[in-house]
Amino acid sequence: MSAQPVTCAKCRTPLGDLFNAPELQPCPGCAVPTLVEVFPALFRDRAVGATAEAILTAGEAGCFFHPQKKALVPCEGCGRFLCALCDVELNGQHLCPSCLDLGRKQGRLKNLENHRDLHDRTALLLATVPLLLIWPSVICAPLALFRVFRHWKEPGDYVRPGKGRFIIAGILAGLQVLGWIGLFLFVAIR
């Protein structure tokens, strides 16, 4: 299968020559400034999804979930026979959907991420919520700074990755710490 041509949104002219240009280029059909960024996957052939074969002879094993489909491999978790539709390969293991779900829930599958601590949100909460009463920021601001510096390189949110929350939390917590140091110095000197 070949890649579908990318076309102009206004006039539907193919934009084959404008792929990954560093700046806006005029459309050859309507001269609208256009920026076309494509991934290399656009040029790869698409793999057709696997389909399960029907059982041809009476002696062949059938899939546990689809008895009319031919079994290809046994599940390495429970031993059930699986067709091409039900076979999920993860780290070289062939698993059925039930074992995959059970492994996800129990945390037995190492490469399947079930939980992610969002340290950037926690640091931002530690820096902002104590501002409502002021006095808890004596403890929470240093904790927020600790979380910012300790977890800076860890992955953040799935939806909005980035360091924005860490930066805001660090600035707010730093200002709170400086404010408390200034207050203690003012009281001590006075």
Steps between C-alpha positions, in 0.01 A plus 500: 500500500632842420456808713199719439602841366483793738276770354439868564216560746355777283531387137586126539814528284761229579791643703770241429786751456435691822567221753700607807597842364662722766251785448161574350482431125224615262260232378554433126124520437373794707818665640383467862803483735530136605724304734499123449675289763476126442641204686705231323219253569299670223734347243506147646269229374211436733484153646166333462358379831512133585192296434421169659468195279198275518549140615550278197506151649329350801829420680635856517493696824264794523544831676369517858317827429402422137436124472443522123848654442825305471733518802855613426675522838425417863487779757815498711306616804212254515553254213185586304523460123486832314419601143676786319237747624541415868879460508666798668878490484676690778876462558510183294219341703168403345217597734123482481293813575401358843862447609596841366223664703583294810871582466417868463279502808747306715807683368677183387580628150817706523472695173137596554476831685202488735565804712697821474561739787443855385765674706455827312138526613590409857775763509261762364239408762762518776598847377153650450253350749691615814469858376138492615605492867861625461649319803503146343732635230785487756497122456337457158722741304823309577317175424389642165859605422621153597246340265598735217872423529464131585254408224605745225610227255209263557223482238209732558140496396381282211284772351710812553865403527740777587668677787258793533344385826842426648623848405194676645517289819874572535453874457205518745669279759827691463322831556325357807828374645665837435200673661524286812878551522444875465231495768719304743795733437276805547369363831850399614656839419213697648 
